[in-house]
Coordinates of C-alpha atoms in Angstrom, one line a residue:
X1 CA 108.8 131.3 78.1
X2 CA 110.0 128.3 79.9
X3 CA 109.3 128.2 83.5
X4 CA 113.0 128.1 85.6
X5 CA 113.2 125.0 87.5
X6 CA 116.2 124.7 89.9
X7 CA 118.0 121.6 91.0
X8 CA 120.1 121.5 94.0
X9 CA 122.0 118.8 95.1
X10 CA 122.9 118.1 98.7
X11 CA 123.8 114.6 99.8
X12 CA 125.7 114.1 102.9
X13 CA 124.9 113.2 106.4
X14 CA 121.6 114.9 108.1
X15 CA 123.2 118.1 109.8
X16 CA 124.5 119.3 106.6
X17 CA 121.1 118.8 104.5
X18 CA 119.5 120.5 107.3
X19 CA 121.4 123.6 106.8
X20 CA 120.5 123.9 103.6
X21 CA 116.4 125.2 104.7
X22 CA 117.1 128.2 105.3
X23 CA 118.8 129.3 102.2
X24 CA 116.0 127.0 100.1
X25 CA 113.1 128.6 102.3
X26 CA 115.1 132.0 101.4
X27 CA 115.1 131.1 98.0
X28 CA 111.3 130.0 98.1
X29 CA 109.7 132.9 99.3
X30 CA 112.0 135.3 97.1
X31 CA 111.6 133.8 93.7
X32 CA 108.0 132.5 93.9
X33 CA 107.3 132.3 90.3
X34 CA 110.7 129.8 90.2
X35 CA 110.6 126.1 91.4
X36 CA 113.2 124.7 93.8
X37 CA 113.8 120.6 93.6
X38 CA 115.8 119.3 96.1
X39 CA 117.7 116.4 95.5
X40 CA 118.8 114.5 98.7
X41 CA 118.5 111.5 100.6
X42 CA 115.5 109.5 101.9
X43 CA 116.3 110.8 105.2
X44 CA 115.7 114.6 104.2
X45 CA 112.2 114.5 102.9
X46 CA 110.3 116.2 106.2
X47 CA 112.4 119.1 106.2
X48 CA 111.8 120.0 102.3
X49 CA 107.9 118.1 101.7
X50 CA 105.9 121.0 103.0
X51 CA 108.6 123.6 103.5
X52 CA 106.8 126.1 100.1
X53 CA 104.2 125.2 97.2
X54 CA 107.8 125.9 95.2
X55 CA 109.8 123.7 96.8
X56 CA 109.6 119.6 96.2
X57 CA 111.6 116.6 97.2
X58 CA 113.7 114.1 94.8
X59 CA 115.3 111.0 96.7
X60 CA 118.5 109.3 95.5
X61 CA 119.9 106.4 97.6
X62 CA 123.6 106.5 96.1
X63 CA 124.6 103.3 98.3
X64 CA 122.3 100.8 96.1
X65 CA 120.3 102.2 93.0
X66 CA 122.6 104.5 92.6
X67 CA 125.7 103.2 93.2
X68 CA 129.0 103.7 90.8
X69 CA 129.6 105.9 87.4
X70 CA 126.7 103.5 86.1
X71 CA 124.3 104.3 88.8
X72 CA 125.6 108.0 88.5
X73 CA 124.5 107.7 84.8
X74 CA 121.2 106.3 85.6
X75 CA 120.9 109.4 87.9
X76 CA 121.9 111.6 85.2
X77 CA 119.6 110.5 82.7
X78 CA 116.7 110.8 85.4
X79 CA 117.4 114.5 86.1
X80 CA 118.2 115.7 82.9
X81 CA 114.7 114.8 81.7
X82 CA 113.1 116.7 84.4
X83 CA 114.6 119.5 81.9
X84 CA 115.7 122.4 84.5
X85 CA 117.0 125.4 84.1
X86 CA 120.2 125.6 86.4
X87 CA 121.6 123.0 88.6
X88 CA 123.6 124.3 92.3
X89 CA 125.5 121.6 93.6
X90 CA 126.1 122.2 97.3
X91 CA 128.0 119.5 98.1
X92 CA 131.4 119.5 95.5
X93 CA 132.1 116.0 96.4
X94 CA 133.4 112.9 93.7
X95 CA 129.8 112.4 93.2
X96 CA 128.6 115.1 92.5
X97 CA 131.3 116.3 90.7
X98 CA 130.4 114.0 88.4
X99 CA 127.0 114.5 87.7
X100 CA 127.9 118.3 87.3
X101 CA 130.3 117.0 84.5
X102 CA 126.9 115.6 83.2
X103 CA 124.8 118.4 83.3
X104 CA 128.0 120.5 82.1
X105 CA 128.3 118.6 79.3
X106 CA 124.7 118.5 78.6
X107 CA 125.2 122.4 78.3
X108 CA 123.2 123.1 81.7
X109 CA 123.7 126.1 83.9
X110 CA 125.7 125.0 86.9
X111 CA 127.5 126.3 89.7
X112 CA 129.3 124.9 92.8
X113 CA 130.0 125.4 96.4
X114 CA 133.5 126.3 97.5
X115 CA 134.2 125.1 100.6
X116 CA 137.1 127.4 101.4
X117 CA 139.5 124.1 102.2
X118 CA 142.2 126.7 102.3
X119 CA 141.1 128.7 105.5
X120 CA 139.9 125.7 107.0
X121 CA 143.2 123.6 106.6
X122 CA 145.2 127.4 108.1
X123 CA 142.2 127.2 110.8
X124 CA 143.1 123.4 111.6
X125 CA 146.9 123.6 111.2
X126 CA 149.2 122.1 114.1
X127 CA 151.2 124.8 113.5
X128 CA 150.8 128.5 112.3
X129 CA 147.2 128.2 113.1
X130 CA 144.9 131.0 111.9
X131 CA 142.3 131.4 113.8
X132 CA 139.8 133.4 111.7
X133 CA 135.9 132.9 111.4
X134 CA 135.6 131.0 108.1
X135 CA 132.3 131.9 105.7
X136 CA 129.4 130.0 107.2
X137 CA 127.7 126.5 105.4
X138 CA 124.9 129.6 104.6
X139 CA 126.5 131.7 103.5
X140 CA 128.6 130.0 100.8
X141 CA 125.3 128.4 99.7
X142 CA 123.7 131.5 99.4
X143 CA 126.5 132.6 97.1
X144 CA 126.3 129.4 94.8
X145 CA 123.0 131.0 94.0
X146 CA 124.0 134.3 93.4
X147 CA 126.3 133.0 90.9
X148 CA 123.4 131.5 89.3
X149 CA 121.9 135.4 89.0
X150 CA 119.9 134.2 92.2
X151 CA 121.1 136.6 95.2
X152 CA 119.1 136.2 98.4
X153 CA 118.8 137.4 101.3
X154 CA 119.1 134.9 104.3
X155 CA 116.3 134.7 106.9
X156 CA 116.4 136.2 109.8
X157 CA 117.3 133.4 112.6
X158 CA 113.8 131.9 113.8
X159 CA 112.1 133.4 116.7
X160 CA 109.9 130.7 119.4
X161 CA 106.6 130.6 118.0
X162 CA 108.0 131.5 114.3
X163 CA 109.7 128.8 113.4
X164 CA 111.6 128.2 110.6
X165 CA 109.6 125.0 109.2
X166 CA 105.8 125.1 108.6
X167 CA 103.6 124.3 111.6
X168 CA 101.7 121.8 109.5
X169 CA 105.1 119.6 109.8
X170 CA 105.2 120.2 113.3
X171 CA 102.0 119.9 114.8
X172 CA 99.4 118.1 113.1
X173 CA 95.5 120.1 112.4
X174 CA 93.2 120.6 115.1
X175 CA 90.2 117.3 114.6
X176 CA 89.2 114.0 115.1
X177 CA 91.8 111.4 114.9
X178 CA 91.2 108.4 112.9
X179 CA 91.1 106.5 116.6
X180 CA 89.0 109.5 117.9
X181 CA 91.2 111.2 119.7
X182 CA 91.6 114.8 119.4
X183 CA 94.1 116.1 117.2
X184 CA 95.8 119.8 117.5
X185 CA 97.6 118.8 120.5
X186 CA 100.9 117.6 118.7
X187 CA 102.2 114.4 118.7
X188 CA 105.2 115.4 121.5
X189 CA 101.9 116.9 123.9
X190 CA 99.7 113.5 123.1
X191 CA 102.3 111.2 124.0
X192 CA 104.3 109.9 127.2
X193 CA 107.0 112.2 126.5
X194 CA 105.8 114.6 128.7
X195 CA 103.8 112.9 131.1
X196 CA 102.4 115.1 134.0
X197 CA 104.8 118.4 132.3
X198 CA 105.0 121.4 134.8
X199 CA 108.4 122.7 135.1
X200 CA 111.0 123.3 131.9
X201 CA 111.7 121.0 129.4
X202 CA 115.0 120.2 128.2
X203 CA 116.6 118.4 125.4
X204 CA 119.6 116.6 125.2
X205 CA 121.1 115.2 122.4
X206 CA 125.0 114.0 123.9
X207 CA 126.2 111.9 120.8
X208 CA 127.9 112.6 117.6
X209 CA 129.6 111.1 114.6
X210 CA 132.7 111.0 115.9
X211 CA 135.0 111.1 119.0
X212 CA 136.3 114.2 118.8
X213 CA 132.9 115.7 119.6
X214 CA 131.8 113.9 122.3
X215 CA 131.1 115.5 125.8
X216 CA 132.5 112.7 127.9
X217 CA 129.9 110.3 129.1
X218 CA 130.6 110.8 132.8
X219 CA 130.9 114.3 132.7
X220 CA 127.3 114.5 130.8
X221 CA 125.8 112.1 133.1
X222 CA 126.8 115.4 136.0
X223 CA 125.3 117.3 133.9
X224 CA 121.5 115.1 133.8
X225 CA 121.8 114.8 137.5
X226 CA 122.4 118.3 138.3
X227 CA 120.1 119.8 136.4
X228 CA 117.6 117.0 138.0
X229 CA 118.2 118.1 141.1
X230 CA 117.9 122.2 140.7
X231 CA 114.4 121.3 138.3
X232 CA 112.5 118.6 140.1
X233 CA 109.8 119.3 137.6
X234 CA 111.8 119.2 134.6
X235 CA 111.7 117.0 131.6
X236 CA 115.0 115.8 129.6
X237 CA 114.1 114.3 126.3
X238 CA 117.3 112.3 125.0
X239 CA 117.9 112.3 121.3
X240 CA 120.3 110.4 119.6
X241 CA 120.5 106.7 117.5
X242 CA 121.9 103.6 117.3
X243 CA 122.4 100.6 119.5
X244 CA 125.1 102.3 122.3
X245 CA 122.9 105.6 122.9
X246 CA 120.0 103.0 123.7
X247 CA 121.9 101.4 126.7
X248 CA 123.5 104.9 127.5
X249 CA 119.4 106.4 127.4
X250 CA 117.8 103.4 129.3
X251 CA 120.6 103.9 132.4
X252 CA 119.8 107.7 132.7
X253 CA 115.9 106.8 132.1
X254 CA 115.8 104.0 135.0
X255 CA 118.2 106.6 137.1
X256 CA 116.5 110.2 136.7
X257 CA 113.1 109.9 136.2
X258 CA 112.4 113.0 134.6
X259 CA 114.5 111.4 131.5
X260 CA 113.0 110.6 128.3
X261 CA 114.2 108.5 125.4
X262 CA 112.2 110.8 123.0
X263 CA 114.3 109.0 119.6
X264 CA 112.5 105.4 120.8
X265 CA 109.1 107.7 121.9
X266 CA 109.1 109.5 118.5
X267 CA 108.3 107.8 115.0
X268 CA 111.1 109.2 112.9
X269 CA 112.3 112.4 112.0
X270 CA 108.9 114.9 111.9
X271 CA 107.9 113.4 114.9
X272 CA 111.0 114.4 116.7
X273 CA 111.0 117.5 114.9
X274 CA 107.7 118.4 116.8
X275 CA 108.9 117.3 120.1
X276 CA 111.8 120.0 119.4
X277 CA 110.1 122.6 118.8
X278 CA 108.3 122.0 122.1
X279 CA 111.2 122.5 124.5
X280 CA 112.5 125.6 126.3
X281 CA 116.8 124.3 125.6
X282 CA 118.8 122.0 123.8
X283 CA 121.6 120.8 124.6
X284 CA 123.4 119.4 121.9
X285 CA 127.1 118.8 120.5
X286 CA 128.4 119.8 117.1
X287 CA 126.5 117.3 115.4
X288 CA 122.5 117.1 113.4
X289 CA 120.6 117.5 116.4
X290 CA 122.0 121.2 116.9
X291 CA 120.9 121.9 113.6
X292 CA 117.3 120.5 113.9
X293 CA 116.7 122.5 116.9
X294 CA 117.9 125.8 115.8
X295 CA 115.2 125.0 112.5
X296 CA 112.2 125.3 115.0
X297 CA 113.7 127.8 116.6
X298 CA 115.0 126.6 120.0
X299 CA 117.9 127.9 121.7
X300 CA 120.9 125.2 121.5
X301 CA 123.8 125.3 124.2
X302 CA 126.3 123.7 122.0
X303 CA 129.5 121.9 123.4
X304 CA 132.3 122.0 120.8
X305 CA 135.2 120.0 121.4
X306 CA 138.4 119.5 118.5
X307 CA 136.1 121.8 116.0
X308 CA 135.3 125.2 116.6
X309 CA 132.4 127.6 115.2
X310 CA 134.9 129.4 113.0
X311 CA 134.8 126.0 110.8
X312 CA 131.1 128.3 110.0
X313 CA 128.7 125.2 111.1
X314 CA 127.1 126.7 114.0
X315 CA 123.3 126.3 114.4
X316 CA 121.2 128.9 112.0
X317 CA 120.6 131.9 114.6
X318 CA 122.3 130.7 117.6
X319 CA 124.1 132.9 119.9
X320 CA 128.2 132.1 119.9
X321 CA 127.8 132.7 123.8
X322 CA 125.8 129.6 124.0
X323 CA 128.9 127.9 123.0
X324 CA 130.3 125.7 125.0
X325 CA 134.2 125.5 124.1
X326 CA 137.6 125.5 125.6
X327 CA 140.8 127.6 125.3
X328 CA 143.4 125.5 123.7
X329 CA 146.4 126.4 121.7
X330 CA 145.8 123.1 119.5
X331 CA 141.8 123.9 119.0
X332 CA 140.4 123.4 116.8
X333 CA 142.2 119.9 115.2
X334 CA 139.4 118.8 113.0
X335 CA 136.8 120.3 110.9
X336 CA 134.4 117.7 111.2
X337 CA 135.9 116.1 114.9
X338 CA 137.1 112.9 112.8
X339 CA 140.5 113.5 114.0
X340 CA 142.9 111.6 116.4
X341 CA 143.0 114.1 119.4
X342 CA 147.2 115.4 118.4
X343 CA 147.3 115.7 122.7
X344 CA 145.9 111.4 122.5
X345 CA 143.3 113.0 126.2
X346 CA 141.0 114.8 124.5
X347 CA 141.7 117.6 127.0
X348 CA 139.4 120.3 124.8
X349 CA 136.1 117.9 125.8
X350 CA 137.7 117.2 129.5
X351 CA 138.4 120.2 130.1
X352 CA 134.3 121.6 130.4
X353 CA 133.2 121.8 133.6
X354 CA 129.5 120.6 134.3
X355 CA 128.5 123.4 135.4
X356 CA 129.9 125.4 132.3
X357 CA 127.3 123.9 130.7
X358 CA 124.4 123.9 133.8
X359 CA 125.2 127.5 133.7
X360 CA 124.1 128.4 130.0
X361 CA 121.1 126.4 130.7
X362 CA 120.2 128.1 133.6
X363 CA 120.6 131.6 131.9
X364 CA 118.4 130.4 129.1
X365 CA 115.8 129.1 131.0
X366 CA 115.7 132.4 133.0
X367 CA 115.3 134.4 130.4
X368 CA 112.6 132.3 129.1
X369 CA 109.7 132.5 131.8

């Protein structure tokens, strides 16, 4: 009997691949004898490499070698001799689309995700808004494989000290480092993220994709110093990328020392993985870096500005009361925050007080110790 070998597709930017571990650990742990390939890109491989003995990694960079119905062709023939069983495209986008027609054609098993545009675009409206929780990113995956004749049943949301990826990821094994130095410590412990750590540590990620999700810079900045002041001890790692976080990071750094720039501390993705899973908060907007933390477990106060949690992209297992969101009769205007703001002052993200947000942490961090 041929062994089942599943394929599931999942492109996209990282927050949305990240979403996809707990329904593939789900899937792992409840079909053992079946293996799980996830195809993604390069980015996504330290969430899936170790994640189950089930469970592998396939890259695809679809901005070069893949590029255009010929590189979708190449990609095609790639996959289809891997021979699987079923193919679960979670991403229903042009691309994929088309490589489903593929496999479709090639007489494969394959379902899709729906997206539910419908109750989104009603949840998004300018008018006649309905504003109803729409199925989570979850569960409509999980249902893509119970149309497959896969049903599963979701983890449970991680607990601190059980979290969701595999503590081999995270921390590396207790022994001698190739430079002697002893390992078992974690790379976030070993390093000068922490330096002389007594009091709580706090992470920060305050960027996103776009606009509409932004926690003004000013207004953020409150936020650093307060919390600064009310935990001398304290250390704020700062995650985020790109060339105008930097300057924003090195001002708080040279301002507040107990500021890190953990992203320029950290070599890539695992590394800042294990720094996550070392703190007692995030703070994070609607964007990847809520998503990474809830993986390891780590409460996320979450500031939400034109989208809402009803879109269904809050962090696996995080509390809605850890939201941070305003009352507006135009909120939410985006899905994804991509949006013009329909009011042109962006009074949803001005409209948080500091201490809104102080005030979650503070309630977190109590109930931590």
């Amino acid at each position: 009997m041929k062994k089942e070998h599943i394929l599931i597709i999942r492109f996209s930017a990282l927050g949305d691949v990240a979403m996809t571990v707990p329904v593939v650990k789900a899937l792992a742990e409840q079909y053992p004898e079946v293996h799980f390939t996830m195809l993604s890109r390069g980015f996504a491989r330290p969430l899936f490499d170790e994640l189950a003995p089930n469970v592998s990694f396939m890259e695809a960079n679809l901005q070069d070698e893949y590029h255009g119905v010929k590189g979708l062709n190449a990609l095609y023939r790639r996959l289809a001799a891997k021979h699987f069983t079923a193919i679960a495209d979670l991403h229903n986008v042009l691309r994929s689309d088309y490589l489903r027609l593929r496999f479709n054609l090639g007489r494969f098993r394959v379902e899709h995700i729906d997206k539910h545009r419908m109750g989104k675009r009603r949840l998004v409206a300018k008018n006649n808004k309905v504003l109803e929780q729409q199925p989570t990113a979850i569960e409509n995956y999980c249902e893509v494989f119970r149309k497959l004749g896969y049903p599963i049943t979701p983890l449970l949301s991680p607990r601190r000290g059980e979290e969701l990826l595999p503590r081999p990821l995270l921390s590396p094994r207790r022994g001698k480092a190739p430079n002697g130095q002893t390992q078992g410590q974690g790379a976030a412990e070993s390093s000068p993220l922490w330096g002389d750590k007594r009091g709580a540590s706090i992470g920060l990620a305050p960027f996103a994709a776009h606009r509409g999700k932004i926690y003004p810079r000013e207004r953020m900045e409150q936020v650093v110093s307060q919390l600064c002041e009310l935990h001398p001890d304290c250390r704020i790692l700062l995650f985020g990328g790109g060339k105008r976080e930097m300057e924003v990071f090195s001002q708080w750094c040279n301002r507040y020392p107990q500021c890190t720039n953990a992203s320029a501390q950290c070599n890539g993705l695992k590394e800042e993985l294990d720094a996550m899973s070392r703190l007692d908060v995030m703070i994070s907007m609607d964007s990847a870096n809520m998503h990474l933390a809830s993986l390891v477990g780590i409460p996320v106060v979450s500031i939400w500005g034109a989208t809402h949690p009803y879109a269904g992209f809050m962090g696996f297992g995080q509390k809605e009361e850890n939201a941070v969101q305003t009352d507006l009769p135009c909120r939410p205007c985006s899905i994804y925050g991509n949006k013009p703001c329909h009011r042109g002052d962006y009074a949803c993200l001005y409209g948080i007080e500091p201490s809104t947000i102080i005030n979650k942490v503070e309630k977190i961090l109590s109930e931590r110790k």
